[in-house]
Amino acid sequence: MIPVSDAAGAAPRPPRTLMVADALFRTGATRVVLSLLERWGPGCAQLAVLQAPEGASLLAPGPHVLVLHLAGAGQRMRASAVPSLVRLVRLARRHEVVLATSEIGPGVVLAWLAARLARRPFVVSVHADLEDALSEWVPAPARPLLRLVHRRADAAVCIDAGVVAPVLANGLPPQRLHVVRNGVDLAAVRAAAAAPALLPSPHQDDDGDAAGRRVPVVVATGRLAPQKGYDLLLRAHADVVRRVPHRLRVLNDGPERAALLALAEQLGVVESVSFEGAVDSPLPEVARADLFCLPSRHEGLPLALIEAVALGVPCLASESSAGVREVLDGGRSGELVPVGDVPALAAALEAHLRDPAPLAAKAAAGLRHVEQFDVGVMAEGWARALSSATTAGRTSGTRGPGGG
């Protein structure tokens, strides 16, 4: 049976953990890592970051989070890979376990090599369907190597049961797999949402249409990438906005920005859509929105959706993962539509804009349901999973500190 971590017993401390990330991209995976470091406090873990890409939207760690940048800003991975690996091996020997903070990217391979050279257990974090992530983000020639690393990991920690099957199908033994659900600091989320909004209104007449009526606002916060399905949302918006005026605000950045701007122009919705770029604190904007939308093609357990439910905001999401279904309680805490179905997305959007009461009632019900997605439970689960992997690694012959 796959162990699923919970909050039973005393709060555990993790083994000394070296976390390895490609970059501090503005993603849910990065937010999970930073939350764990803040929750565990100094001395438990260190984060090594391989790159700081120029022009990329990155998250800033908190003042008490220990981060070591292994390459200079804008330095290419081809030039920094070998020196970074050497430093990672030295760092790994000072820790008990090495954790790759994502299921894809060069950081997975370098973390695995460093762990093996330092004779430390290697753990990989899985935030999304492995096959979907490989297909979307990894060039075909590199996929066999990543699949090999996943098979040979001492443990994998999946952020939801819905992303387990591809990891097992890839060949990882079931006894090496742990499930630790994502969580957020619900009190901090609600406090941050109560702060004044940092963004101006998307248009000068944001408070009303030509007849003086308030125009509803739909907000989305996912990274601008194919996975997140913004092209689908734009097409649904274009269909509905001609019958029911509303505005769409996109509070993030990413590689698809130029293509999405071009699509908005092609669809004739430039005046009703605003791409705000990366926003340091999107929660006040989410809290005052009439609808939060997550139109993704595939997901894990999205933190942004948890936050929107925690704020009591009506939510509309594609049924893109078991994690999405869990957060929306199978449709009892928000509206679910089929993945990739623009007509269904448009119909649900229009239904809410015409009569917000049904989805508002679901949002009210979600306030109790979301309490189970707590950052404390997540941090304890991760500590147990890493401790288990460290113990298993020692038993199987991987040396602990001082043995490398």
Short mmCIF file of N, CA and C in Angstrom, two decimals, residues 82-165:
data_model
loop_
_atom_site.label_atom_id
_atom_site.label_comp_id
_atom_site.label_asym_id
_atom_site.label_seq_id
_atom_site.Cartn_x
_atom_site.Cartn_y
_atom_site.Cartn_z
N VAL A 82 28.81 21.22 -14.93
CA VAL A 82 29.87 20.47 -14.24
C VAL A 82 30.28 21.15 -12.94
N PRO A 83 30.57 22.46 -12.93
CA PRO A 83 30.87 23.11 -11.64
C PRO A 83 29.73 22.98 -10.64
N SER A 84 28.49 23.04 -11.12
CA SER A 84 27.35 22.90 -10.21
C SER A 84 27.30 21.49 -9.62
N LEU A 85 27.57 20.49 -10.43
CA LEU A 85 27.57 19.12 -9.93
C LEU A 85 28.64 18.93 -8.86
N VAL A 86 29.83 19.48 -9.09
CA VAL A 86 30.89 19.36 -8.09
C VAL A 86 30.45 19.97 -6.76
N ARG A 87 29.84 21.14 -6.82
CA ARG A 87 29.38 21.79 -5.59
C ARG A 87 28.25 21.01 -4.95
N LEU A 88 27.37 20.45 -5.77
CA LEU A 88 26.26 19.66 -5.22
C LEU A 88 26.77 18.42 -4.49
N VAL A 89 27.80 17.78 -5.01
CA VAL A 89 28.36 16.61 -4.33
C VAL A 89 28.89 17.01 -2.96
N ARG A 90 29.62 18.12 -2.90
CA ARG A 90 30.14 18.59 -1.61
C ARG A 90 28.99 18.91 -0.64
N LEU A 91 27.97 19.56 -1.15
CA LEU A 91 26.82 19.88 -0.30
C LEU A 91 26.10 18.62 0.15
N ALA A 92 25.94 17.66 -0.75
CA ALA A 92 25.23 16.43 -0.41
C ALA A 92 25.90 15.68 0.73
N ARG A 93 27.22 15.74 0.78
CA ARG A 93 27.95 15.03 1.84
C ARG A 93 27.70 15.64 3.22
N ARG A 94 27.19 16.89 3.24
CA ARG A 94 26.87 17.53 4.52
C ARG A 94 25.42 17.30 4.92
N HIS A 95 24.67 16.61 4.08
CA HIS A 95 23.25 16.37 4.34
C HIS A 95 22.96 14.87 4.38
N GLU A 96 21.77 14.54 4.81
CA GLU A 96 21.37 13.14 4.93
C GLU A 96 20.62 12.62 3.71
N VAL A 97 20.00 13.51 2.94
CA VAL A 97 19.20 13.10 1.80
C VAL A 97 19.19 14.24 0.78
N VAL A 98 19.09 13.87 -0.50
CA VAL A 98 19.04 14.85 -1.59
C VAL A 98 17.67 14.78 -2.24
N LEU A 99 17.03 15.94 -2.40
CA LEU A 99 15.69 16.00 -2.96
C LEU A 99 15.68 16.87 -4.22
N ALA A 100 15.25 16.31 -5.34
CA ALA A 100 14.97 17.09 -6.54
C ALA A 100 13.56 17.65 -6.39
N THR A 101 13.42 18.96 -6.50
CA THR A 101 12.15 19.60 -6.15
C THR A 101 11.12 19.57 -7.26
N SER A 102 11.46 19.02 -8.42
CA SER A 102 10.52 18.88 -9.53
C SER A 102 10.73 17.52 -10.18
N GLU A 103 9.74 17.08 -10.94
CA GLU A 103 9.85 15.79 -11.63
C GLU A 103 10.59 15.88 -12.95
N ILE A 104 10.86 17.09 -13.43
CA ILE A 104 11.54 17.28 -14.71
C ILE A 104 12.61 18.34 -14.57
N GLY A 105 13.49 18.43 -15.59
CA GLY A 105 14.50 19.47 -15.62
C GLY A 105 15.88 18.93 -15.31
N PRO A 106 16.91 19.69 -15.66
CA PRO A 106 18.28 19.25 -15.39
C PRO A 106 18.57 19.06 -13.90
N GLY A 107 17.83 19.77 -13.05
CA GLY A 107 18.04 19.60 -11.62
C GLY A 107 17.79 18.19 -11.13
N VAL A 108 16.88 17.49 -11.77
CA VAL A 108 16.60 16.10 -11.38
C VAL A 108 17.83 15.25 -11.63
N VAL A 109 18.43 15.40 -12.80
CA VAL A 109 19.59 14.58 -13.16
C VAL A 109 20.79 14.94 -12.30
N LEU A 110 21.06 16.23 -12.13
CA LEU A 110 22.22 16.63 -11.33
C LEU A 110 22.04 16.25 -9.86
N ALA A 111 20.83 16.37 -9.33
CA ALA A 111 20.60 15.96 -7.94
C ALA A 111 20.82 14.47 -7.78
N TRP A 112 20.37 13.68 -8.75
CA TRP A 112 20.55 12.22 -8.71
C TRP A 112 22.04 11.85 -8.76
N LEU A 113 22.78 12.48 -9.69
CA LEU A 113 24.21 12.21 -9.79
C LEU A 113 24.93 12.60 -8.51
N ALA A 114 24.59 13.77 -7.96
CA ALA A 114 25.24 14.22 -6.74
C ALA A 114 24.96 13.27 -5.59
N ALA A 115 23.71 12.81 -5.49
CA ALA A 115 23.36 11.88 -4.42
C ALA A 115 24.13 10.57 -4.55
N ARG A 116 24.25 10.07 -5.77
CA ARG A 116 24.95 8.80 -5.97
C ARG A 116 26.44 8.97 -5.68
N LEU A 117 27.05 10.05 -6.15
CA LEU A 117 28.48 10.27 -5.91
C LEU A 117 28.78 10.51 -4.44
N ALA A 118 27.83 11.15 -3.72
CA ALA A 118 28.00 11.39 -2.29
C ALA A 118 27.49 10.24 -1.45
N ARG A 119 26.87 9.25 -2.10
CA ARG A 119 26.31 8.08 -1.42
C ARG A 119 25.26 8.50 -0.39
N ARG A 120 24.32 9.27 -0.90
CA ARG A 120 23.18 9.69 -0.10
C ARG A 120 21.90 9.24 -0.80
N PRO A 121 20.82 9.02 -0.06
CA PRO A 121 19.54 8.69 -0.69
C PRO A 121 19.05 9.83 -1.58
N PHE A 122 18.41 9.48 -2.68
CA PHE A 122 17.88 10.45 -3.63
C PHE A 122 16.37 10.34 -3.68
N VAL A 123 15.69 11.48 -3.53
CA VAL A 123 14.22 11.55 -3.56
C VAL A 123 13.82 12.55 -4.64
N VAL A 124 12.77 12.21 -5.39
CA VAL A 124 12.26 13.12 -6.41
C VAL A 124 10.84 13.53 -6.07
N SER A 125 10.55 14.81 -6.24
CA SER A 125 9.23 15.35 -5.97
C SER A 125 8.42 15.35 -7.27
N VAL A 126 7.19 14.85 -7.22
CA VAL A 126 6.35 14.74 -8.41
C VAL A 126 5.11 15.60 -8.22
N HIS A 127 5.03 16.68 -9.00
CA HIS A 127 3.95 17.65 -8.86
C HIS A 127 2.89 17.53 -9.96
N ALA A 128 3.15 16.72 -10.97
CA ALA A 128 2.22 16.62 -12.10
C ALA A 128 2.32 15.22 -12.69
N ASP A 129 1.40 14.89 -13.56
CA ASP A 129 1.46 13.63 -14.30
C ASP A 129 2.81 13.55 -15.01
N LEU A 130 3.59 12.52 -14.71
CA LEU A 130 4.95 12.42 -15.22
C LEU A 130 4.98 12.42 -16.74
N GLU A 131 4.12 11.65 -17.37
CA GLU A 131 4.14 11.57 -18.83
C GLU A 131 3.70 12.88 -19.47
N ASP A 132 2.70 13.54 -18.90
CA ASP A 132 2.28 14.84 -19.42
C ASP A 132 3.41 15.86 -19.30
N ALA A 133 4.08 15.86 -18.16
CA ALA A 133 5.17 16.82 -17.94
C ALA A 133 6.33 16.56 -18.90
N LEU A 134 6.69 15.30 -19.08
CA LEU A 134 7.77 14.98 -20.00
C LEU A 134 7.42 15.39 -21.42
N SER A 135 6.19 15.11 -21.83
CA SER A 135 5.78 15.42 -23.20
C SER A 135 5.76 16.92 -23.46
N GLU A 136 5.33 17.70 -22.46
CA GLU A 136 5.18 19.14 -22.68
C GLU A 136 6.48 19.91 -22.53
N TRP A 137 7.34 19.50 -21.60
CA TRP A 137 8.46 20.35 -21.22
C TRP A 137 9.84 19.79 -21.59
N VAL A 138 9.95 18.51 -21.88
CA VAL A 138 11.27 17.88 -22.06
C VAL A 138 11.46 17.45 -23.50
N PRO A 139 12.57 17.83 -24.15
CA PRO A 139 12.85 17.35 -25.51
C PRO A 139 12.91 15.82 -25.54
N ALA A 140 12.43 15.24 -26.62
CA ALA A 140 12.34 13.78 -26.73
C ALA A 140 13.66 13.07 -26.42
N PRO A 141 14.83 13.55 -26.89
CA PRO A 141 16.07 12.82 -26.60
C PRO A 141 16.41 12.73 -25.12
N ALA A 142 15.92 13.68 -24.31
CA ALA A 142 16.25 13.70 -22.88
C ALA A 142 15.28 12.88 -22.03
N ARG A 143 14.15 12.48 -22.59
CA ARG A 143 13.14 11.79 -21.79
C ARG A 143 13.59 10.44 -21.25
N PRO A 144 14.31 9.61 -22.03
CA PRO A 144 14.75 8.32 -21.47
C PRO A 144 15.63 8.47 -20.23
N LEU A 145 16.49 9.49 -20.20
CA LEU A 145 17.34 9.69 -19.03
C LEU A 145 16.51 10.04 -17.81
N LEU A 146 15.53 10.93 -17.97
CA LEU A 146 14.69 11.29 -16.83
C LEU A 146 13.86 10.10 -16.35
N ARG A 147 13.37 9.30 -17.27
CA ARG A 147 12.62 8.10 -16.86
C ARG A 147 13.52 7.15 -16.07
N LEU A 148 14.78 7.03 -16.51
CA LEU A 148 15.74 6.18 -15.79
C LEU A 148 15.96 6.69 -14.37
N VAL A 149 16.15 8.00 -14.23
CA VAL A 149 16.36 8.58 -12.90
C VAL A 149 15.15 8.32 -12.01
N HIS A 150 13.95 8.48 -12.54
CA HIS A 150 12.75 8.23 -11.74
C HIS A 150 12.67 6.77 -11.29
N ARG A 151 13.04 5.86 -12.17
CA ARG A 151 12.98 4.43 -11.80
C ARG A 151 13.97 4.10 -10.69
N ARG A 152 15.09 4.79 -10.69
CA ARG A 152 16.17 4.44 -9.76
C ARG A 152 16.20 5.32 -8.52
N ALA A 153 15.20 6.15 -8.34
CA ALA A 153 15.14 6.98 -7.13
C ALA A 153 14.94 6.09 -5.91
N ASP A 154 15.47 6.54 -4.79
CA ASP A 154 15.23 5.84 -3.53
C ASP A 154 13.81 6.07 -3.04
N ALA A 155 13.22 7.18 -3.46
CA ALA A 155 11.81 7.45 -3.13
C ALA A 155 11.30 8.55 -4.05
N ALA A 156 9.99 8.55 -4.23
CA ALA A 156 9.29 9.64 -4.90
C ALA A 156 8.18 10.11 -3.99
N VAL A 157 8.00 11.42 -3.91
CA VAL A 157 6.91 12.01 -3.13
C VAL A 157 5.96 12.68 -4.10
N CYS A 158 4.75 12.13 -4.21
CA CYS A 158 3.73 12.66 -5.11
C CYS A 158 2.81 13.59 -4.33
N ILE A 159 2.45 14.71 -4.93
CA ILE A 159 1.66 15.71 -4.21
C ILE A 159 0.17 15.39 -4.19
N ASP A 160 -0.21 14.31 -4.86
CA ASP A 160 -1.61 13.88 -4.84
C ASP A 160 -1.65 12.46 -5.39
N ALA A 161 -2.63 11.69 -4.93
CA ALA A 161 -2.75 10.31 -5.41
C ALA A 161 -2.99 10.24 -6.92
N GLY A 162 -3.52 11.32 -7.50
CA GLY A 162 -3.81 11.31 -8.91
C GLY A 162 -2.59 11.30 -9.82
N VAL A 163 -1.39 11.62 -9.29
CA VAL A 163 -0.19 11.60 -10.12
C VAL A 163 0.68 10.37 -9.85
N VAL A 164 0.15 9.42 -9.12
CA VAL A 164 0.91 8.23 -8.73
C VAL A 164 1.09 7.25 -9.89
N ALA A 165 0.02 6.97 -10.64
CA ALA A 165 0.03 5.89 -11.62
C ALA A 165 1.17 5.98 -12.62
#
